[in-house]
mmCIF file of C-alpha atoms in Angstrom:
data_model
loop_
_atom_site.group_PDB
_atom_site.id
_atom_site.type_symbol
_atom_site.label_atom_id
_atom_site.label_comp_id
_atom_site.label_asym_id
_atom_site.label_seq_id
_atom_site.Cartn_x
_atom_site.Cartn_y
_atom_site.Cartn_z
ATOM 1 C CA UNK A 10 -15.453 -9.761 -15.723
ATOM 2 C CA UNK A 11 -14.808 -10.250 -11.812
ATOM 3 C CA UNK A 12 -12.302 -8.295 -9.841
ATOM 4 C CA UNK A 13 -9.354 -9.595 -8.976
ATOM 5 C CA UNK A 14 -6.488 -6.421 -8.303
ATOM 6 C CA UNK A 15 -8.149 -5.005 -5.084
ATOM 7 C CA UNK A 16 -3.937 -4.249 -4.311
ATOM 8 C CA UNK A 17 -4.182 -1.409 -7.613
ATOM 9 C CA UNK A 18 -7.388 0.069 -5.905
ATOM 10 C CA UNK A 19 -10.636 -0.692 -4.583
ATOM 11 C CA UNK A 20 -14.135 0.244 -6.080
ATOM 12 C CA UNK A 21 -15.099 2.731 -3.421
ATOM 13 C CA UNK A 22 -18.109 2.408 -1.989
ATOM 14 C CA UNK A 23 -21.655 3.738 -2.402
ATOM 15 C CA UNK A 24 -21.441 5.139 1.308
ATOM 16 C CA UNK A 25 -18.078 6.856 1.111
ATOM 17 C CA UNK A 26 -19.763 8.453 -2.104
ATOM 18 C CA UNK A 27 -22.728 9.117 -0.232
ATOM 19 C CA UNK A 28 -20.982 11.393 2.011
ATOM 20 C CA UNK A 29 -18.986 12.962 -0.495
ATOM 21 C CA UNK A 30 -21.447 13.993 -2.889
ATOM 22 C CA UNK A 31 -22.842 17.054 -1.121
ATOM 23 C CA UNK A 32 -19.495 18.412 -1.385
ATOM 24 C CA UNK A 33 -19.378 18.390 -4.243
ATOM 25 C CA UNK A 34 -22.534 20.742 -4.961
ATOM 26 C CA UNK A 35 -23.993 22.196 -2.185
ATOM 27 C CA UNK A 36 -21.220 22.021 0.290
ATOM 28 C CA UNK A 37 -18.844 23.186 -2.372
ATOM 29 C CA UNK A 38 -16.754 25.923 -0.433
ATOM 30 C CA UNK A 39 -13.029 26.370 -0.271
ATOM 31 C CA UNK A 40 -11.780 25.326 3.593
ATOM 32 C CA UNK A 41 -9.242 27.870 3.326
ATOM 33 C CA UNK A 42 -12.051 31.148 2.451
ATOM 34 C CA UNK A 43 -13.339 31.117 6.122
ATOM 35 C CA UNK A 44 -14.614 34.614 5.628
ATOM 36 C CA UNK A 45 -18.091 33.091 5.031
ATOM 37 C CA UNK A 46 -20.091 30.184 5.926
ATOM 38 C CA UNK A 47 -19.388 28.271 2.682
ATOM 39 C CA UNK A 48 -16.051 28.142 3.500
ATOM 40 C CA UNK A 49 -16.351 27.799 6.947
ATOM 41 C CA UNK A 50 -18.618 24.650 6.476
ATOM 42 C CA UNK A 51 -15.849 23.361 4.176
ATOM 43 C CA UNK A 52 -13.254 23.391 6.477
ATOM 44 C CA UNK A 53 -15.303 22.347 9.368
ATOM 45 C CA UNK A 54 -16.041 18.830 7.527
ATOM 46 C CA UNK A 55 -12.153 18.642 6.832
ATOM 47 C CA UNK A 56 -11.122 19.003 10.529
ATOM 48 C CA UNK A 57 -14.312 16.452 11.454
ATOM 49 C CA UNK A 58 -11.872 14.059 9.094
ATOM 50 C CA UNK A 59 -8.994 14.961 10.826
ATOM 51 C CA UNK A 60 -10.089 13.813 13.748
ATOM 52 C CA UNK A 61 -11.914 11.449 12.480
ATOM 53 C CA UNK A 62 -8.650 9.512 10.579
ATOM 54 C CA UNK A 63 -6.395 10.320 13.715
ATOM 55 C CA UNK A 64 -8.319 8.132 16.218
ATOM 56 C CA UNK A 65 -8.375 4.921 13.837
ATOM 57 C CA UNK A 66 -4.610 5.546 13.466
ATOM 58 C CA UNK A 67 -4.136 6.015 17.276
ATOM 59 C CA UNK A 68 -3.020 9.554 16.989
ATOM 60 C CA UNK A 69 -3.310 13.479 17.287
ATOM 61 C CA UNK A 70 -5.624 15.196 14.640
ATOM 62 C CA UNK A 71 -2.656 18.201 14.713
ATOM 63 C CA UNK A 72 -0.216 15.257 13.437
ATOM 64 C CA UNK A 73 -2.776 14.335 10.406
ATOM 65 C CA UNK A 74 -1.364 16.251 6.909
ATOM 66 C CA UNK A 75 -3.558 15.663 4.026
ATOM 67 C CA UNK A 76 -1.687 15.105 0.569
ATOM 68 C CA UNK A 77 -3.291 14.015 -3.144
ATOM 69 C CA UNK A 78 -2.014 10.836 -2.215
ATOM 70 C CA UNK A 79 0.509 8.194 -1.030
ATOM 71 C CA UNK A 80 3.080 8.659 -2.983
ATOM 72 C CA UNK A 81 3.457 11.921 -2.385
ATOM 73 C CA UNK A 82 3.255 11.516 1.243
ATOM 74 C CA UNK A 83 6.500 8.898 0.838
ATOM 75 C CA UNK A 84 7.934 12.089 -0.788
ATOM 76 C CA UNK A 85 7.276 14.551 1.659
ATOM 77 C CA UNK A 86 8.961 11.873 4.389
ATOM 78 C CA UNK A 87 12.106 11.958 2.665
ATOM 79 C CA UNK A 88 12.561 14.957 2.075
ATOM 80 C CA UNK A 89 13.588 15.270 5.463
ATOM 81 C CA UNK A 90 16.597 14.586 4.313
ATOM 82 C CA UNK A 91 20.513 16.784 3.703
ATOM 83 C CA UNK A 92 23.626 15.930 1.635
ATOM 84 C CA UNK A 93 25.778 14.579 4.268
ATOM 85 C CA UNK A 94 23.119 12.629 5.962
ATOM 86 C CA UNK A 95 22.095 8.889 5.461
ATOM 87 C CA UNK A 96 19.508 6.776 4.597
ATOM 88 C CA UNK A 97 18.062 3.246 5.377
ATOM 89 C CA UNK A 98 15.167 1.572 2.622
ATOM 90 C CA UNK A 99 14.707 -2.103 2.105
ATOM 91 C CA UNK A 100 14.661 -3.442 -1.046
ATOM 92 C CA UNK A 101 11.161 -3.988 -1.617
ATOM 93 C CA UNK A 102 9.949 -0.929 -1.436
ATOM 94 C CA UNK A 103 7.129 0.993 -3.510
ATOM 95 C CA UNK A 104 9.070 3.009 -6.358
ATOM 96 C CA UNK A 105 7.746 6.414 -4.551
ATOM 97 C CA UNK A 106 10.134 5.764 -1.681
ATOM 98 C CA UNK A 107 13.354 3.944 -3.759
ATOM 99 C CA UNK A 108 12.724 6.679 -6.631
ATOM 100 C CA UNK A 109 13.045 9.470 -4.223
ATOM 101 C CA UNK A 110 15.678 7.675 -2.517
ATOM 102 C CA UNK A 111 18.178 7.798 -6.009
ATOM 103 C CA UNK A 112 17.241 11.730 -5.945
ATOM 104 C CA UNK A 113 18.366 12.029 -3.037
ATOM 105 C CA UNK A 114 21.217 9.683 -3.209
ATOM 106 C CA UNK A 115 22.410 11.946 -6.216
ATOM 107 C CA UNK A 116 21.928 15.154 -3.934
ATOM 108 C CA UNK A 117 24.771 13.792 -1.550
ATOM 109 C CA UNK A 118 22.727 11.741 1.272
ATOM 110 C CA UNK A 119 23.943 8.341 1.482
ATOM 111 C CA UNK A 120 21.785 5.336 0.594
ATOM 112 C CA UNK A 121 21.971 1.936 2.131
ATOM 113 C CA UNK A 122 19.208 -0.582 0.718
ATOM 114 C CA UNK A 123 18.405 -3.214 3.184
ATOM 115 C CA UNK A 124 18.405 -6.802 1.811
ATOM 116 C CA UNK A 125 14.805 -9.057 2.892
ATOM 117 C CA UNK A 126 15.353 -12.965 3.044
ATOM 118 C CA UNK A 127 13.470 -15.246 0.339
ATOM 119 C CA UNK A 128 9.819 -14.176 2.361
ATOM 120 C CA UNK A 129 10.389 -10.537 2.496
ATOM 121 C CA UNK A 130 10.772 -9.857 5.686
ATOM 122 C CA UNK A 131 13.492 -6.915 7.235
ATOM 123 C CA UNK A 132 15.205 -8.449 9.333
ATOM 124 C CA UNK A 133 16.004 -5.996 12.875
ATOM 125 C CA UNK A 134 19.304 -7.267 13.042
ATOM 126 C CA UNK A 135 19.917 -6.214 9.361
ATOM 127 C CA UNK A 136 18.558 -2.704 10.536
ATOM 128 C CA UNK A 137 20.368 -2.114 13.466
ATOM 129 C CA UNK A 138 23.629 -3.299 11.412
ATOM 130 C CA UNK A 139 23.122 -0.902 9.075
ATOM 131 C CA UNK A 140 22.268 2.401 10.895
ATOM 132 C CA UNK A 141 25.319 5.093 11.492
ATOM 133 C CA UNK A 142 26.509 7.858 13.172
ATOM 134 C CA UNK A 143 24.861 9.902 10.385
ATOM 135 C CA UNK A 144 21.859 8.215 9.651
ATOM 136 C CA UNK A 145 18.590 10.600 9.543
ATOM 137 C CA UNK A 146 15.620 8.412 9.090
ATOM 138 C CA UNK A 147 14.730 4.644 7.871
ATOM 139 C CA UNK A 148 11.741 3.894 5.769
ATOM 140 C CA UNK A 149 10.137 0.381 5.913
ATOM 141 C CA UNK A 150 6.845 -0.222 4.348
ATOM 142 C CA UNK A 151 4.234 -1.794 6.888
ATOM 143 C CA UNK A 152 3.360 -4.629 4.341
ATOM 144 C CA UNK A 153 4.168 -5.077 0.885
ATOM 145 C CA UNK A 154 1.723 -4.635 -2.822
ATOM 146 C CA UNK A 155 3.169 -7.629 -4.231
ATOM 147 C CA UNK A 156 4.015 -10.530 -2.345
ATOM 148 C CA UNK A 157 1.743 -9.468 0.849
ATOM 149 C CA UNK A 158 4.705 -9.307 3.602
ATOM 150 C CA UNK A 159 3.405 -8.328 6.716
ATOM 151 C CA UNK A 160 6.816 -6.013 8.512
ATOM 152 C CA UNK A 161 7.380 -6.365 11.839
ATOM 153 C CA UNK A 162 7.144 -2.086 11.549
ATOM 154 C CA UNK A 163 6.804 -2.152 15.637
ATOM 155 C CA UNK A 164 10.206 -3.631 15.911
ATOM 156 C CA UNK A 165 12.379 -1.826 13.553
ATOM 157 C CA UNK A 166 10.827 1.878 14.435
ATOM 158 C CA UNK A 167 11.111 0.820 18.871
ATOM 159 C CA UNK A 168 14.831 0.048 17.451
ATOM 160 C CA UNK A 169 15.407 3.392 15.406
ATOM 161 C CA UNK A 170 13.601 4.991 18.259
ATOM 162 C CA UNK A 171 16.259 3.966 20.849
ATOM 163 C CA UNK A 172 19.203 4.604 18.421
ATOM 164 C CA UNK A 173 17.628 8.134 17.635
ATOM 165 C CA UNK A 174 16.362 7.246 13.777
ATOM 166 C CA UNK A 175 13.138 8.484 12.667
ATOM 167 C CA UNK A 176 11.536 5.865 11.157
ATOM 168 C CA UNK A 177 8.980 6.050 8.442
ATOM 169 C CA UNK A 178 6.704 3.056 7.002
ATOM 170 C CA UNK A 179 4.559 3.049 3.932
ATOM 171 C CA UNK A 180 1.428 2.188 4.790
ATOM 172 C CA UNK A 181 -0.260 2.109 2.067
ATOM 173 C CA UNK A 182 -1.885 -1.014 1.592
ATOM 174 C CA UNK A 183 -1.859 -2.135 5.583
ATOM 175 C CA UNK A 184 -4.025 0.431 6.848
ATOM 176 C CA UNK A 185 -7.371 -0.255 6.893
ATOM 177 C CA UNK A 186 -6.434 -3.856 6.667
ATOM 178 C CA UNK A 187 -4.176 -4.906 10.094
ATOM 179 C CA UNK A 188 -4.385 -3.113 13.215
ATOM 180 C CA UNK A 189 -2.054 -0.014 13.249
ATOM 181 C CA UNK A 190 -2.027 1.985 16.295
ATOM 182 C CA UNK A 191 0.500 4.478 16.160
ATOM 183 C CA UNK A 192 0.233 4.823 20.307
ATOM 184 C CA UNK A 193 2.421 1.783 20.901
ATOM 185 C CA UNK A 194 3.981 1.723 17.601
ATOM 186 C CA UNK A 195 6.469 4.394 17.466
ATOM 187 C CA UNK A 196 7.081 5.245 14.355
ATOM 188 C CA UNK A 197 7.492 8.768 13.586
ATOM 189 C CA UNK A 198 6.066 8.987 9.473
ATOM 190 C CA UNK A 199 3.204 7.159 8.563
ATOM 191 C CA UNK A 200 1.722 7.913 5.322
ATOM 192 C CA UNK A 201 -1.569 6.090 4.054
ATOM 193 C CA UNK A 202 -3.958 6.148 0.838
ATOM 194 C CA UNK A 203 -8.326 5.751 0.539
ATOM 195 C CA UNK A 204 -8.792 4.419 -2.961
ATOM 196 C CA UNK A 205 -6.824 0.714 -1.707
ATOM 197 C CA UNK A 206 -9.772 0.477 1.280
ATOM 198 C CA UNK A 207 -13.002 1.401 -0.781
ATOM 199 C CA UNK A 208 -12.743 5.137 -0.914
ATOM 200 C CA UNK A 209 -12.016 7.893 -3.391
ATOM 201 C CA UNK A 210 -9.012 8.035 -5.275
ATOM 202 C CA UNK A 211 -6.561 11.006 -5.467
ATOM 203 C CA UNK A 212 -6.280 11.779 -1.390
ATOM 204 C CA UNK A 213 -4.444 10.630 1.057
ATOM 205 C CA UNK A 214 -2.345 11.875 4.313
ATOM 206 C CA UNK A 215 0.608 11.618 6.507
ATOM 207 C CA UNK A 216 1.395 11.225 9.754
ATOM 208 C CA UNK A 217 4.130 13.185 11.741
ATOM 209 C CA UNK A 218 4.608 12.993 14.771
ATOM 210 C CA UNK A 219 5.020 16.064 17.310
ATOM 211 C CA UNK A 220 8.313 17.046 17.329
ATOM 212 C CA UNK A 221 9.014 16.031 14.077
ATOM 213 C CA UNK A 222 9.382 18.831 11.269
ATOM 214 C CA UNK A 223 8.120 17.775 7.972
ATOM 215 C CA UNK A 224 9.359 20.178 4.797
ATOM 216 C CA UNK A 225 6.934 20.797 2.254
ATOM 217 C CA UNK A 226 7.183 19.537 -1.731
ATOM 218 C CA UNK A 227 4.669 22.074 -3.189
ATOM 219 C CA UNK A 228 4.304 25.321 -1.389
ATOM 220 C CA UNK A 229 2.891 28.535 -2.043
ATOM 221 C CA UNK A 230 -0.740 28.642 -0.201
ATOM 222 C CA UNK A 231 0.616 27.573 3.123
ATOM 223 C CA UNK A 232 -2.236 25.329 3.108
ATOM 224 C CA UNK A 233 -2.131 21.794 5.826
ATOM 225 C CA UNK A 234 -0.079 24.201 8.122
ATOM 226 C CA UNK A 235 2.488 24.896 5.353
ATOM 227 C CA UNK A 236 3.613 20.906 4.706
ATOM 228 C CA UNK A 237 1.499 21.015 1.635
ATOM 229 C CA UNK A 238 0.270 23.767 -0.380
ATOM 230 C CA UNK A 239 -3.158 23.817 -2.666
ATOM 231 C CA UNK A 240 -6.624 23.275 -2.137
ATOM 232 C CA UNK A 241 -7.349 21.017 0.272
ATOM 233 C CA UNK A 242 -9.565 17.943 -1.572
ATOM 234 C CA UNK A 243 -12.580 18.161 0.682
ATOM 235 C CA UNK A 244 -14.391 15.594 -1.147
ATOM 236 C CA UNK A 245 -11.741 13.468 -1.040
ATOM 237 C CA UNK A 246 -10.996 14.527 2.418
ATOM 238 C CA UNK A 247 -14.462 13.343 3.647
ATOM 239 C CA UNK A 248 -14.478 10.658 1.825
ATOM 240 C CA UNK A 249 -11.197 9.029 2.759
ATOM 241 C CA UNK A 250 -12.453 9.923 6.505
ATOM 242 C CA UNK A 251 -15.801 7.796 5.676
ATOM 243 C CA UNK A 252 -13.789 4.798 3.985
ATOM 244 C CA UNK A 253 -11.733 4.473 7.076
ATOM 245 C CA UNK A 254 -14.373 4.721 9.636
ATOM 246 C CA UNK A 255 -16.018 1.984 7.598
ATOM 247 C CA UNK A 256 -13.253 -0.324 7.973
ATOM 248 C CA UNK A 257 -13.313 -0.213 12.144
ATOM 249 C CA UNK A 258 -16.065 -1.942 12.024
ATOM 250 C CA UNK A 259 -15.456 -4.467 9.176
ATOM 251 C CA UNK A 260 -11.480 -4.787 8.943
ATOM 252 C CA UNK A 261 -11.347 -7.586 10.843
ATOM 253 C CA UNK A 262 -14.620 -10.142 9.669
ATOM 254 C CA UNK A 263 -12.938 -9.157 6.193
ATOM 255 C CA UNK A 264 -9.873 -10.215 7.048
ATOM 256 C CA UNK A 265 -10.512 -14.204 8.626
ATOM 257 C CA UNK A 266 -13.345 -14.793 4.925
ATOM 258 C CA UNK A 267 -10.307 -13.435 2.708
ATOM 259 C CA UNK A 268 -7.741 -15.755 4.561
ATOM 260 C CA UNK A 269 -10.031 -18.314 3.956
ATOM 261 C CA UNK A 270 -11.170 -17.459 0.664
ATOM 262 C CA UNK A 271 -6.736 -16.965 -0.403
ATOM 263 C CA UNK A 272 -5.852 -20.316 1.809
ATOM 264 C CA UNK A 273 -8.224 -22.506 -0.120
ATOM 265 C CA UNK A 274 -6.804 -20.892 -3.611
ATOM 266 C CA UNK A 275 -3.221 -21.604 -3.052
ATOM 267 C CA UNK A 276 -3.833 -25.025 -1.895
ATOM 268 C CA UNK A 277 -5.729 -25.821 -5.195
ATOM 269 C CA UNK A 278 -3.369 -23.800 -7.513
ATOM 270 C CA UNK A 279 -0.348 -25.504 -6.017
ATOM 271 C CA UNK A 280 -1.883 -28.979 -6.359
ATOM 272 C CA UNK A 281 -3.814 -28.692 -10.416
ATOM 273 C CA UNK A 282 -0.723 -26.483 -11.307
ATOM 274 C CA UNK A 283 2.713 -28.346 -11.851
ATOM 275 C CA UNK A 284 5.710 -26.245 -11.856
ATOM 276 C CA UNK A 285 3.601 -23.533 -9.288
ATOM 277 C CA UNK A 286 4.961 -21.832 -6.848
ATOM 278 C CA UNK A 287 3.826 -19.278 -4.126
ATOM 279 C CA UNK A 288 5.856 -16.061 -3.352
ATOM 280 C CA UNK A 289 6.252 -14.309 0.351
ATOM 281 C CA UNK A 290 4.860 -15.862 3.936
ATOM 282 C CA UNK A 291 1.769 -17.824 4.610
ATOM 283 C CA UNK A 292 1.204 -16.706 7.784
ATOM 284 C CA UNK A 293 1.979 -12.742 8.064
ATOM 285 C CA UNK A 294 0.609 -12.077 4.977
ATOM 286 C CA UNK A 295 -2.111 -9.467 3.938
ATOM 287 C CA UNK A 296 -5.457 -10.891 4.085
ATOM 288 C CA UNK A 297 -6.323 -10.751 0.163
ATOM 289 C CA UNK A 298 -2.938 -11.096 -1.371
ATOM 290 C CA UNK A 299 -1.622 -14.244 -3.173
ATOM 291 C CA UNK A 300 1.163 -13.887 -5.609
ATOM 292 C CA UNK A 301 2.030 -16.921 -7.650
ATOM 293 C CA UNK A 302 4.726 -17.810 -10.026
ATOM 294 C CA UNK A 303 4.214 -20.614 -12.741
ATOM 295 C CA UNK A 304 6.772 -22.406 -14.998
ATOM 296 C CA UNK A 305 7.292 -21.720 -18.361
ATOM 297 C CA UNK A 306 4.830 -19.022 -18.207
ATOM 298 C CA UNK A 307 4.955 -15.434 -19.403
ATOM 299 C CA UNK A 308 2.517 -13.721 -16.930
ATOM 300 C CA UNK A 309 1.624 -11.323 -20.029
ATOM 301 C CA UNK A 310 0.000 -13.886 -21.584
ATOM 302 C CA UNK A 311 -1.556 -15.525 -18.689
ATOM 303 C CA UNK A 312 -2.774 -12.254 -17.595
ATOM 304 C CA UNK A 313 -4.462 -12.097 -21.408
ATOM 305 C CA UNK A 314 -5.676 -16.025 -21.763
ATOM 306 C CA UNK A 315 -7.849 -14.993 -18.197
ATOM 307 C CA UNK A 316 -10.314 -13.508 -20.073
ATOM 308 C CA UNK A 317 -12.913 -13.573 -17.678
ATOM 309 C CA UNK A 318 -10.916 -12.190 -14.813
ATOM 310 C CA UNK A 319 -8.807 -8.549 -13.674
ATOM 311 C CA UNK A 320 -5.533 -9.665 -13.177
ATOM 312 C CA UNK A 321 -1.433 -7.639 -12.805
ATOM 313 C CA UNK A 322 1.581 -8.711 -12.582
ATOM 314 C CA UNK A 323 2.733 -6.626 -9.612
ATOM 315 C CA UNK A 324 2.735 -2.923 -8.564
ATOM 316 C CA UNK A 325 -0.066 -0.875 -10.995
ATOM 317 C CA UNK A 326 2.615 1.744 -11.212
ATOM 318 C CA UNK A 327 4.858 -0.718 -12.703
ATOM 319 C CA UNK A 328 2.368 -2.535 -14.638
ATOM 320 C CA UNK A 329 3.545 -0.188 -17.752
ATOM 321 C CA UNK A 330 7.204 -2.075 -17.652
ATOM 322 C CA UNK A 331 8.846 -4.862 -19.012
ATOM 323 C CA UNK A 332 10.985 -6.863 -16.978
ATOM 324 C CA UNK A 333 10.609 -9.072 -14.392
ATOM 325 C CA UNK A 334 9.344 -7.853 -10.948
ATOM 326 C CA UNK A 335 12.119 -5.953 -8.756
ATOM 327 C CA UNK A 336 10.863 -7.095 -5.380
ATOM 328 C CA UNK A 337 10.373 -10.866 -6.664
ATOM 329 C CA UNK A 338 14.022 -10.768 -7.633
ATOM 330 C CA UNK A 339 14.749 -9.642 -4.650
ATOM 331 C CA UNK A 340 13.198 -11.710 -2.449
ATOM 332 C CA UNK A 341 15.482 -14.753 -4.932
ATOM 333 C CA UNK A 342 13.277 -15.770 -7.210
ATOM 334 C CA UNK A 343 14.862 -16.512 -10.856
ATOM 335 C CA UNK A 344 14.428 -13.953 -13.567
ATOM 336 C CA UNK A 345 12.607 -16.651 -15.925
ATOM 337 C CA UNK A 346 9.715 -17.768 -12.910
ATOM 338 C CA UNK A 347 9.957 -13.846 -11.938
ATOM 339 C CA UNK A 348 8.444 -12.938 -15.616
ATOM 340 C CA UNK A 349 5.906 -15.506 -14.801
ATOM 341 C CA UNK A 350 4.187 -14.245 -11.849
ATOM 342 C CA UNK A 351 1.207 -12.983 -11.121
ATOM 343 C CA UNK A 352 -0.430 -10.720 -7.982
ATOM 344 C CA UNK A 353 -4.231 -12.025 -6.984
ATOM 345 C CA UNK A 354 -5.700 -8.988 -5.253
ATOM 346 C CA UNK A 355 -8.823 -9.842 -3.130
ATOM 347 C CA UNK A 356 -11.255 -8.203 -1.965
ATOM 348 C CA UNK A 357 -14.684 -7.513 -0.105
ATOM 349 C CA UNK A 358 -16.554 -8.116 -3.588
ATOM 350 C CA UNK A 359 -15.180 -12.004 -3.634
ATOM 351 C CA UNK A 360 -16.584 -15.368 -3.303
ATOM 352 C CA UNK A 361 -15.501 -18.400 -2.715
ATOM 353 C CA UNK A 362 -17.667 -19.604 -6.350
ATOM 354 C CA UNK A 363 -15.668 -17.154 -7.799
ATOM 355 C CA UNK A 364 -12.061 -18.284 -6.195
ATOM 356 C CA UNK A 365 -13.311 -21.956 -7.895
ATOM 357 C CA UNK A 366 -13.821 -20.432 -11.102
ATOM 358 C CA UNK A 367 -10.109 -18.606 -10.415
ATOM 359 C CA UNK A 368 -8.138 -21.951 -10.257
ATOM 360 C CA UNK A 369 -10.165 -23.495 -12.728
ATOM 361 C CA UNK A 370 -9.403 -20.569 -15.476
ATOM 362 C CA UNK A 371 -5.784 -20.354 -14.367
ATOM 363 C CA UNK A 372 -5.268 -24.176 -14.894
ATOM 364 C CA UNK A 373 -6.104 -24.475 -18.083
ATOM 365 C CA UNK A 374 -4.618 -21.261 -19.350
ATOM 366 C CA UNK A 375 -1.220 -22.123 -17.951
ATOM 367 C CA UNK A 376 -1.607 -25.750 -19.500
ATOM 368 C CA UNK A 377 -2.501 -24.373 -22.884
ATOM 369 C CA UNK A 378 -0.017 -21.749 -22.746
ATOM 370 C CA UNK A 379 2.314 -24.393 -22.259
ATOM 371 C CA UNK A 380 0.765 -26.481 -24.785
ATOM 372 C CA UNK A 381 1.889 -24.234 -27.598
ATOM 373 C CA UNK A 382 4.735 -22.673 -26.562
ATOM 374 C CA UNK A 383 6.228 -26.520 -26.356
ATOM 375 C CA UNK A 384 5.434 -26.644 -30.479
#
């Protein structure tokens, strides 16, 4: 099958795997065991990776903490809040933000969910209007995994900085795909992950700006300067740094190529399929992202009919759930159209020939499903 679900995960780049392999065998040491050479060797590799990732993000290495993934990073970021304080999140955040926000609300934290416009953008004026005297943190994702919207996080973060409010961004889908320079973006916390950019699964990170004290969710071993206890995943850390190293040289060119493929597919589908519509913006959008709704078609039926392609209907963390996408409903898509929406995530392996095949297969499958359901 041709893989076009790169927002859920990406294949590990062979060059990344090559960097990781020694740390499963001959360089197997525990980075916390610095009383011997094997442990010191592992610790050195972890710190080299921390420096490399900090350089990529425009941060200081002391501001980078390793976690098991962006979900954990998001949970740690929101763990800053105490009862009586106020949290602001957008309506289209990932569940790893929205679910902790619900839990905090039940514990006495006030939560405001910011609406978005029809293209998924958070308006700075809306954020400014939601800030209260007790607002502690605002969290707005850098880019949405379903509709590709790239949020104005520099402006949003600057607004929060002026008001004395901490700003967090979930950059899981953005880091390694668009330029993020924490030297010019005044956010206080940023979550990222490896497996969205051809790195390994099960490893992520959290940027915490100097002066902000993150509170751990996992305690016991004191690793990562007390922010995240547990034996450090040395192969994963090394692999994540290698993946982001490669993005430095490949990100811009890949983004341009995927934008061309995406826009060509966009135009083909709208021209060929009556009742098709694209969700999200044309411009400020992740290069490889396309989210399309089809009238009188259920997404589940369409995905099963597309035998040559691996597709999804939304976030991988919600793929087992029934019901329309909360993201699509938040931008005003009707329930019927939301149920008939698929997400296409293009990556480095995809080609123009595959986009032609994809457009043809979608056109034929939609026509066939409509004929069957009309009988």
